[in-house]
Structures are given as structure tokens and as C-alpha cells.
Amino acid sequence: MIYAELTGGLGNQMFLYAFARALALRTGEEVTLLDREDWKSGSPAHTHCALSALRIAPEVHIKADAAFAKHHLPVQNALKVLMIRREQKGGMMSQNWQPFEAKMAPLLNALGLHFVTDGYVPCRRKKGLHLPPDLLAWGYFQSEAYFADHKDIIRAELRPVNAPDPDRAAAIGAAECPVCLHLRRGDYQNPENAALQVCTPAYYARCCALVREQWPEATLFVFSDDILWAQDHLDTAGLPAVYLTPGSAAGDLALMQLCRHFIISNSTYSWWAQYLGDAPDKQVYAPDRWYANGKESALYLPGWTLVSAAGQ
């Protein structure tokens, strides 16, 4: 059995699902997602399971039990706690932990844990060689490399169950060149999240200027967790913009992926919006750095247009 503890919001949960589901498809194992439901604040910032709004495979189970890993996977859970404490002591957001996690992975995998917070660290778990029989996955798994070999299945299963709002979907469909612009603020503005404070108003202004240069007929559809701030501060380079008041996470995701092109923030939520977009000529504009402190990210995909995130 592959057990995976949910952390973060919808975007991060989608990456965890994609990792566990693709691994299960390779090994023939079952997957149970552990919905902790006990994170109140700080990191990880998980509040509830949001995956039920997506078309996840029926054979993937979700268990709401905050103490499951502690009671049923004691060795794996203890190792997870030790890894978390080690990285928190060194500054979890201030360092690139991928080399350390890659070095530790063979030992941890042999003991039934796959722990990843940075980059791509492959999981060494082969069919028929399950020692121990249960694997606990904890982390963020933010790279297409974890599921690229099953990306068509993943893309199908991570689409919203419900159809998008018909009026808003019709407005996007009627636009000659609809461009999704996702502006993430929210908890990114907290002092402890300074490493995530990347996408400046100047970054979005540069992206809009590039869109206007290439597609002067474009209409921006702006999604944000602070839509009033976006209305007051977004320079659209003269392009018409439709500011959409926030709906549900899955509902807005369904709308975002209807767009033809994408201006994304350093957010896994907007990453998935562009990844699920089906336009054959899709162009993605992304910040040239994912972290303000220079940490590397494995989220960048070939063909993206990287735009300076500098403030001026």
C-alpha cells in the first residue's frame, strides 16, 4: 500500500495525488491518501481535502485520520518527523534541500518513507521488492517528472467533476483570445513566507505587455485570492480585463483551463491551470524565479516564456 499525507491547498494536493497515483500504476499497488485535518496554521498549511471535487480514480481511497501514520506506520512516521525537524532547524524555506533528500532517499525508501520538499527525487520502489510492504509519502513532489510517464491519466483524473460556471465559461469562450492571469497573494504576504514573495506588479505588467505584443486581440481573465487588490494594482498594458470574484478552488480551476494562454504566479494552483489547458498553441508566461531567495524549482516546463520578476 502507498500512503500519502495531504499537505497544502488544492495545487499541492494535486501534485501529491499525481505522485502517488503514478507510482501505484507502475507498481500495481493501492493508494490511500491521508487527510490529516489537524493543521491549524503555519507549515504545512493544509486545512481540508480538496481532491473530492476532482475526477480522482475510484480505487484511490481517502482516509480522514490525523493519527493514522503515527499508529499504523510508526517507523515511517518517526523518520518523517526526524526529517522535518532536521530541515526546520536548518531553515526549510531558506535552503535547497533536494541534494540532502536525494542522498537520504535510498535509505528512507528501504524503510518505507519517501520524503521530498524540494525538486525531483525519484522513489526507489520496485514491484515485487516491497520491503517494508507499506510506503508513506510526505512532501510536495512539485515536478512533472514524478508522473510524466502517466500524464494522460493524471490530466484526466485531475479535472474538476462539475462543469464550470456557465456564464463565466461562455464569456471566456466568446473572447477571441482569452488569457488567464492568476495573481496569488493571500498567505504569500505573511512575513514567514518572504521566500514566496516573487511576483511583483512589474512582473505582471511585463507579461501583459508581451501578451499585447503577440496577441493584441487578447482579453485578460484575472483570477486572484485578492481580486480588489488586483483591480487597483494590475497594469494590463491596455488590454481589456475581466476580474472574476473568487469561487470554489475547483470551480475556478475549471474556468482557468478554458483559456488559451496563461500568465501564472509562482503557485502550484496556476501551474495546474496551465497544465490542464488544452489549447494547441498554448503559451505560458512565468516568473524567471520561483523563490525570492534563489532556491531552485523543478516546476518549469519546456516552451515557457520566462519573464523578469524584478520590482522595477
Coordinates of C-alpha atoms in Angstrom, one line a residue:
M1 CA 0.0 0.0 0.0
I2 CA 1.1 3.5 -0.8
Y3 CA 0.0 6.0 1.9
A4 CA 0.4 9.7 1.1
E5 CA -0.3 12.5 3.6
L6 CA -2.0 15.5 2.2
T7 CA -0.4 18.9 2.7
G8 CA -1.1 22.3 1.3
G9 CA -4.0 23.6 -0.7
L10 CA -5.5 22.2 -3.9
G11 CA -2.5 22.7 -6.1
N12 CA -0.1 20.9 -3.7
Q13 CA -2.7 18.1 -3.1
M14 CA -2.9 17.6 -6.9
F15 CA 0.9 17.1 -7.1
L16 CA 0.8 14.6 -4.2
Y17 CA -2.0 12.7 -5.9
A18 CA -0.1 12.7 -9.2
F19 CA 3.0 11.3 -7.5
A20 CA 1.2 8.5 -5.6
R21 CA -1.2 7.6 -8.4
A22 CA 1.7 7.3 -11.0
L23 CA 3.8 5.3 -8.6
A24 CA 0.9 2.9 -8.0
L25 CA 0.3 2.5 -11.7
R26 CA 4.0 1.4 -12.0
T27 CA 4.0 -1.0 -9.1
G28 CA 0.4 -2.3 -9.1
E29 CA -0.2 -1.1 -5.5
E30 CA -3.2 0.6 -4.0
V31 CA -3.2 4.2 -2.8
T32 CA -4.7 5.7 0.3
L33 CA -4.5 9.5 0.8
L34 CA -4.3 10.5 4.5
D35 CA -6.4 13.6 5.2
R36 CA -4.7 14.9 8.4
E37 CA -7.4 17.6 9.1
D38 CA -5.3 18.8 12.0
W39 CA -3.1 21.6 10.6
K40 CA -4.3 24.9 12.0
S41 CA -1.6 27.3 10.9
G42 CA 1.9 27.6 9.8
S43 CA 3.5 24.9 7.6
P44 CA 2.2 22.7 6.2
A45 CA -0.8 24.9 5.6
H46 CA -3.3 22.1 5.0
T47 CA -6.9 22.7 6.0
H48 CA -9.0 20.0 4.3
C49 CA -9.0 17.6 1.5
A50 CA -10.0 19.4 -1.7
L51 CA -9.5 16.4 -4.1
S52 CA -13.0 15.1 -3.9
A53 CA -14.0 17.9 -6.3
L54 CA -11.8 16.3 -8.9
R55 CA -12.2 13.2 -11.0
I56 CA -9.8 11.1 -9.0
A57 CA -9.7 7.4 -9.6
P58 CA -12.3 5.4 -7.6
E59 CA -9.6 3.0 -6.5
V60 CA -7.8 5.8 -4.7
H61 CA -9.0 5.9 -1.1
I62 CA -9.1 8.9 1.2
K63 CA -8.9 8.4 5.0
A64 CA -9.5 11.2 7.4
D65 CA -7.4 10.2 10.4
A66 CA -4.9 12.6 11.9
A67 CA -3.1 9.9 13.8
F68 CA -3.1 7.1 11.3
A69 CA 0.6 7.3 10.3
K70 CA 1.6 7.5 14.0
H71 CA -0.3 4.5 15.0
H72 CA -0.1 2.3 11.9
L73 CA 3.2 3.3 10.3
P74 CA 5.3 4.1 13.4
V75 CA 8.7 3.7 11.8
Q76 CA 7.9 5.7 8.7
N77 CA 6.2 8.4 10.8
A78 CA 9.1 8.7 13.2
L79 CA 11.5 9.0 10.3
K80 CA 9.3 11.7 8.8
V81 CA 9.3 13.7 12.0
L82 CA 13.1 13.5 12.2
M83 CA 13.4 14.8 8.6
I84 CA 11.0 17.6 9.3
R85 CA 12.9 18.7 12.4
R86 CA 16.2 18.5 10.6
E87 CA 15.1 20.8 7.8
Q88 CA 13.2 23.1 10.1
K89 CA 16.4 23.5 12.1
G90 CA 18.3 24.4 9.0
G91 CA 15.6 26.6 7.6
M92 CA 13.1 24.7 5.5
M93 CA 12.3 27.6 3.2
S94 CA 15.8 29.2 3.2
Q95 CA 17.8 26.3 1.7
N96 CA 17.6 23.9 -1.2
W97 CA 17.1 20.5 0.4
Q98 CA 17.0 18.5 -2.8
P99 CA 20.6 17.2 -2.6
F100 CA 20.1 16.1 1.0
E101 CA 16.8 14.5 0.3
A102 CA 18.2 12.7 -2.7
K103 CA 21.1 11.4 -0.6
M104 CA 18.7 10.1 2.1
A105 CA 16.1 8.6 -0.3
P106 CA 17.6 5.1 -0.8
L107 CA 17.8 4.5 3.0
L108 CA 14.4 6.1 3.6
N109 CA 12.8 4.2 0.8
A110 CA 14.2 0.9 2.1
L111 CA 12.5 1.8 5.4
G112 CA 9.2 2.7 3.8
L113 CA 9.3 6.5 3.6
H114 CA 9.6 8.9 0.6
F115 CA 10.3 12.4 1.9
V116 CA 10.5 15.3 -0.6
T117 CA 10.2 19.1 -0.1
D118 CA 12.4 20.3 -3.0
G119 CA 12.8 19.3 -6.6
Y120 CA 12.7 15.9 -8.1
V121 CA 13.8 12.9 -6.0
P122 CA 12.8 9.5 -7.6
C123 CA 11.3 6.9 -5.4
R124 CA 13.1 3.5 -5.5
R125 CA 10.2 1.1 -5.1
K126 CA 10.0 -1.8 -7.5
K127 CA 7.2 -4.3 -8.0
G128 CA 7.9 -7.5 -6.0
L129 CA 10.6 -5.9 -3.8
H130 CA 8.4 -4.2 -1.2
L131 CA 10.4 -4.0 2.0
P132 CA 8.5 -2.9 4.0
P133 CA 5.1 -3.6 2.4
D134 CA 3.8 -0.1 3.1
L135 CA 5.2 3.2 1.9
L136 CA 4.5 6.6 3.5
A137 CA 4.9 9.6 1.2
W138 CA 5.2 13.1 2.7
G139 CA 6.1 16.3 1.0
Y140 CA 5.3 18.4 -2.1
F141 CA 6.5 16.4 -5.2
Q142 CA 6.4 19.5 -7.4
S143 CA 7.7 18.2 -10.7
E144 CA 6.0 16.7 -13.7
A145 CA 8.9 14.2 -13.7
Y146 CA 7.0 12.2 -11.0
F147 CA 4.2 11.4 -13.3
A148 CA 5.3 12.2 -16.9
D149 CA 5.0 8.6 -17.9
H150 CA 1.3 8.6 -17.0
K151 CA 0.5 12.2 -17.7
D152 CA -2.6 11.5 -19.9
I153 CA -4.2 9.6 -17.0
I154 CA -3.2 12.2 -14.5
R155 CA -4.6 15.0 -16.6
A156 CA -7.9 13.2 -17.0
E157 CA -8.2 12.4 -13.3
L158 CA -7.4 15.9 -12.0
R159 CA -10.1 17.7 -13.9
P160 CA -13.0 19.1 -11.9
V161 CA -16.1 16.9 -11.5
N162 CA -18.5 19.8 -12.1
A163 CA -18.8 21.9 -15.2
P164 CA -17.6 25.4 -14.8
D165 CA -20.0 28.3 -14.2
P166 CA -21.9 28.6 -17.5
D167 CA -22.0 32.4 -17.7
R168 CA -18.3 32.8 -17.0
A169 CA -17.4 29.9 -19.2
A170 CA -19.4 31.5 -22.0
A171 CA -17.6 34.8 -21.6
I172 CA -14.2 33.0 -21.9
G173 CA -15.4 31.0 -24.9
A174 CA -16.7 34.2 -26.6
A175 CA -13.4 36.0 -26.3
E176 CA -11.2 36.0 -29.4
C177 CA -8.1 35.2 -27.4
P178 CA -8.8 34.5 -23.7
V179 CA -5.7 34.8 -21.4
C180 CA -5.8 33.5 -17.9
L181 CA -3.9 35.7 -15.4
H182 CA -3.5 34.3 -11.9
L183 CA -2.4 36.7 -9.2
R184 CA -1.6 34.9 -5.9
R185 CA -1.4 36.9 -2.7
G186 CA -3.1 35.6 0.5
D187 CA -0.7 33.9 2.8
Y188 CA 2.2 34.7 0.5
Q189 CA 2.1 38.2 2.1
N190 CA 2.9 36.8 5.6
P191 CA 6.4 37.5 6.9
E192 CA 7.2 33.9 7.3
N193 CA 6.6 33.4 3.5
A194 CA 9.0 36.0 2.3
A195 CA 10.7 33.4 0.1
L196 CA 7.4 33.2 -1.9
Q197 CA 7.1 37.0 -2.4
V198 CA 8.3 36.9 -6.1
C199 CA 5.6 38.1 -8.5
T200 CA 5.7 41.9 -8.3
P201 CA 3.2 44.2 -10.1
A202 CA 6.0 45.0 -12.5
Y203 CA 6.2 41.2 -13.4
Y204 CA 2.5 41.1 -14.3
A205 CA 2.8 44.4 -16.3
R206 CA 5.7 42.9 -18.3
C207 CA 3.7 39.8 -19.0
C208 CA 0.6 41.8 -20.1
A209 CA 2.9 43.9 -22.4
L210 CA 4.2 40.7 -24.0
V211 CA 0.7 39.3 -24.5
R212 CA -0.4 42.5 -26.1
E213 CA 2.6 42.5 -28.4
Q214 CA 1.9 39.0 -29.6
W215 CA -1.9 38.9 -29.3
P216 CA -3.3 42.4 -29.5
E217 CA -6.8 40.9 -29.6
A218 CA -6.4 39.3 -26.2
T219 CA -8.7 39.6 -23.2
L220 CA -7.4 39.0 -19.8
F221 CA -9.4 36.9 -17.3
V222 CA -8.0 37.7 -13.9
F223 CA -8.2 35.2 -11.1
S224 CA -6.9 36.1 -7.6
D225 CA -7.4 35.5 -3.9
D226 CA -7.3 39.3 -3.6
I227 CA -9.3 40.5 -6.6
L228 CA -9.8 44.0 -5.2
W229 CA -6.0 44.4 -4.9
A230 CA -5.6 43.2 -8.5
Q231 CA -8.2 45.7 -9.7
D232 CA -6.3 48.5 -8.0
H233 CA -2.7 47.5 -8.9
L234 CA -2.7 45.5 -12.1
D235 CA -1.3 47.2 -15.2
T236 CA -2.9 45.4 -18.1
A237 CA -0.9 47.2 -20.8
G238 CA -4.2 48.5 -22.2
L239 CA -5.7 45.0 -22.7
P240 CA -9.3 44.6 -21.6
A241 CA -9.6 42.7 -18.4
V242 CA -12.4 40.7 -16.7
Y243 CA -11.9 40.5 -12.9
L244 CA -13.6 37.4 -11.6
T245 CA -14.6 37.3 -8.0
P246 CA -13.3 34.1 -6.4
G247 CA -15.4 31.0 -6.4
S248 CA -14.5 27.5 -5.3
A249 CA -11.0 26.3 -5.9
A250 CA -12.1 23.5 -8.3
G251 CA -14.7 25.8 -10.0
D252 CA -12.1 28.5 -10.7
L253 CA -9.6 25.9 -11.9
A254 CA -12.2 24.6 -14.4
L255 CA -12.6 28.1 -15.7
M256 CA -8.9 28.9 -15.9
Q257 CA -8.1 25.9 -18.0
L258 CA -10.6 27.1 -20.6
C259 CA -8.2 29.9 -21.5
R260 CA -5.9 29.9 -24.5
H261 CA -2.8 31.4 -22.9
F262 CA -1.6 31.8 -19.3
I263 CA 0.2 34.3 -17.1
I264 CA 1.0 32.4 -13.9
S265 CA 2.2 33.2 -10.5
N266 CA 4.7 31.1 -8.5
S267 CA 1.8 29.0 -7.4
T268 CA 1.1 25.3 -7.9
Y269 CA -2.6 26.2 -8.4
S270 CA -1.9 28.2 -11.5
W271 CA 0.7 25.6 -12.6
W272 CA -2.1 23.1 -12.8
A273 CA -4.4 25.5 -14.6
Q274 CA -1.9 25.9 -17.5
Y275 CA -1.1 22.2 -17.4
L276 CA -4.7 21.2 -17.9
G277 CA -5.3 23.8 -20.6
D278 CA -6.0 22.2 -23.9
A279 CA -5.3 25.0 -26.4
P280 CA -2.8 23.6 -29.0
D281 CA -0.9 26.8 -29.3
K282 CA -0.9 27.5 -25.5
Q283 CA 1.7 29.9 -24.3
V284 CA 2.7 30.2 -20.7
Y285 CA 4.3 33.3 -19.1
A286 CA 6.0 32.5 -15.8
P287 CA 8.3 34.4 -13.4
D288 CA 12.0 33.8 -14.0
R289 CA 12.4 32.6 -10.4
W290 CA 10.1 30.6 -8.2
Y291 CA 11.6 31.7 -4.9
A292 CA 12.8 35.1 -3.8
N293 CA 15.8 33.7 -2.1
G294 CA 17.2 31.9 -5.2
K295 CA 16.1 28.4 -4.4
E296 CA 15.7 26.3 -7.5
S297 CA 12.4 24.8 -8.6
A298 CA 11.6 21.7 -10.8
L299 CA 8.3 23.1 -11.9
Y300 CA 9.5 24.9 -15.1
L301 CA 8.4 23.2 -18.3
P302 CA 9.9 23.5 -21.8
G303 CA 8.4 26.2 -24.0
W304 CA 7.5 28.6 -21.2
T305 CA 8.3 32.3 -21.6
L306 CA 10.2 33.4 -18.5
V307 CA 9.7 37.0 -17.5
S308 CA 11.7 39.0 -15.1
A309 CA 10.0 39.2 -11.7
A310 CA 12.1 42.1 -10.5
G311 CA 10.3 45.0 -9.0
Q312 CA 11.5 47.6 -11.4

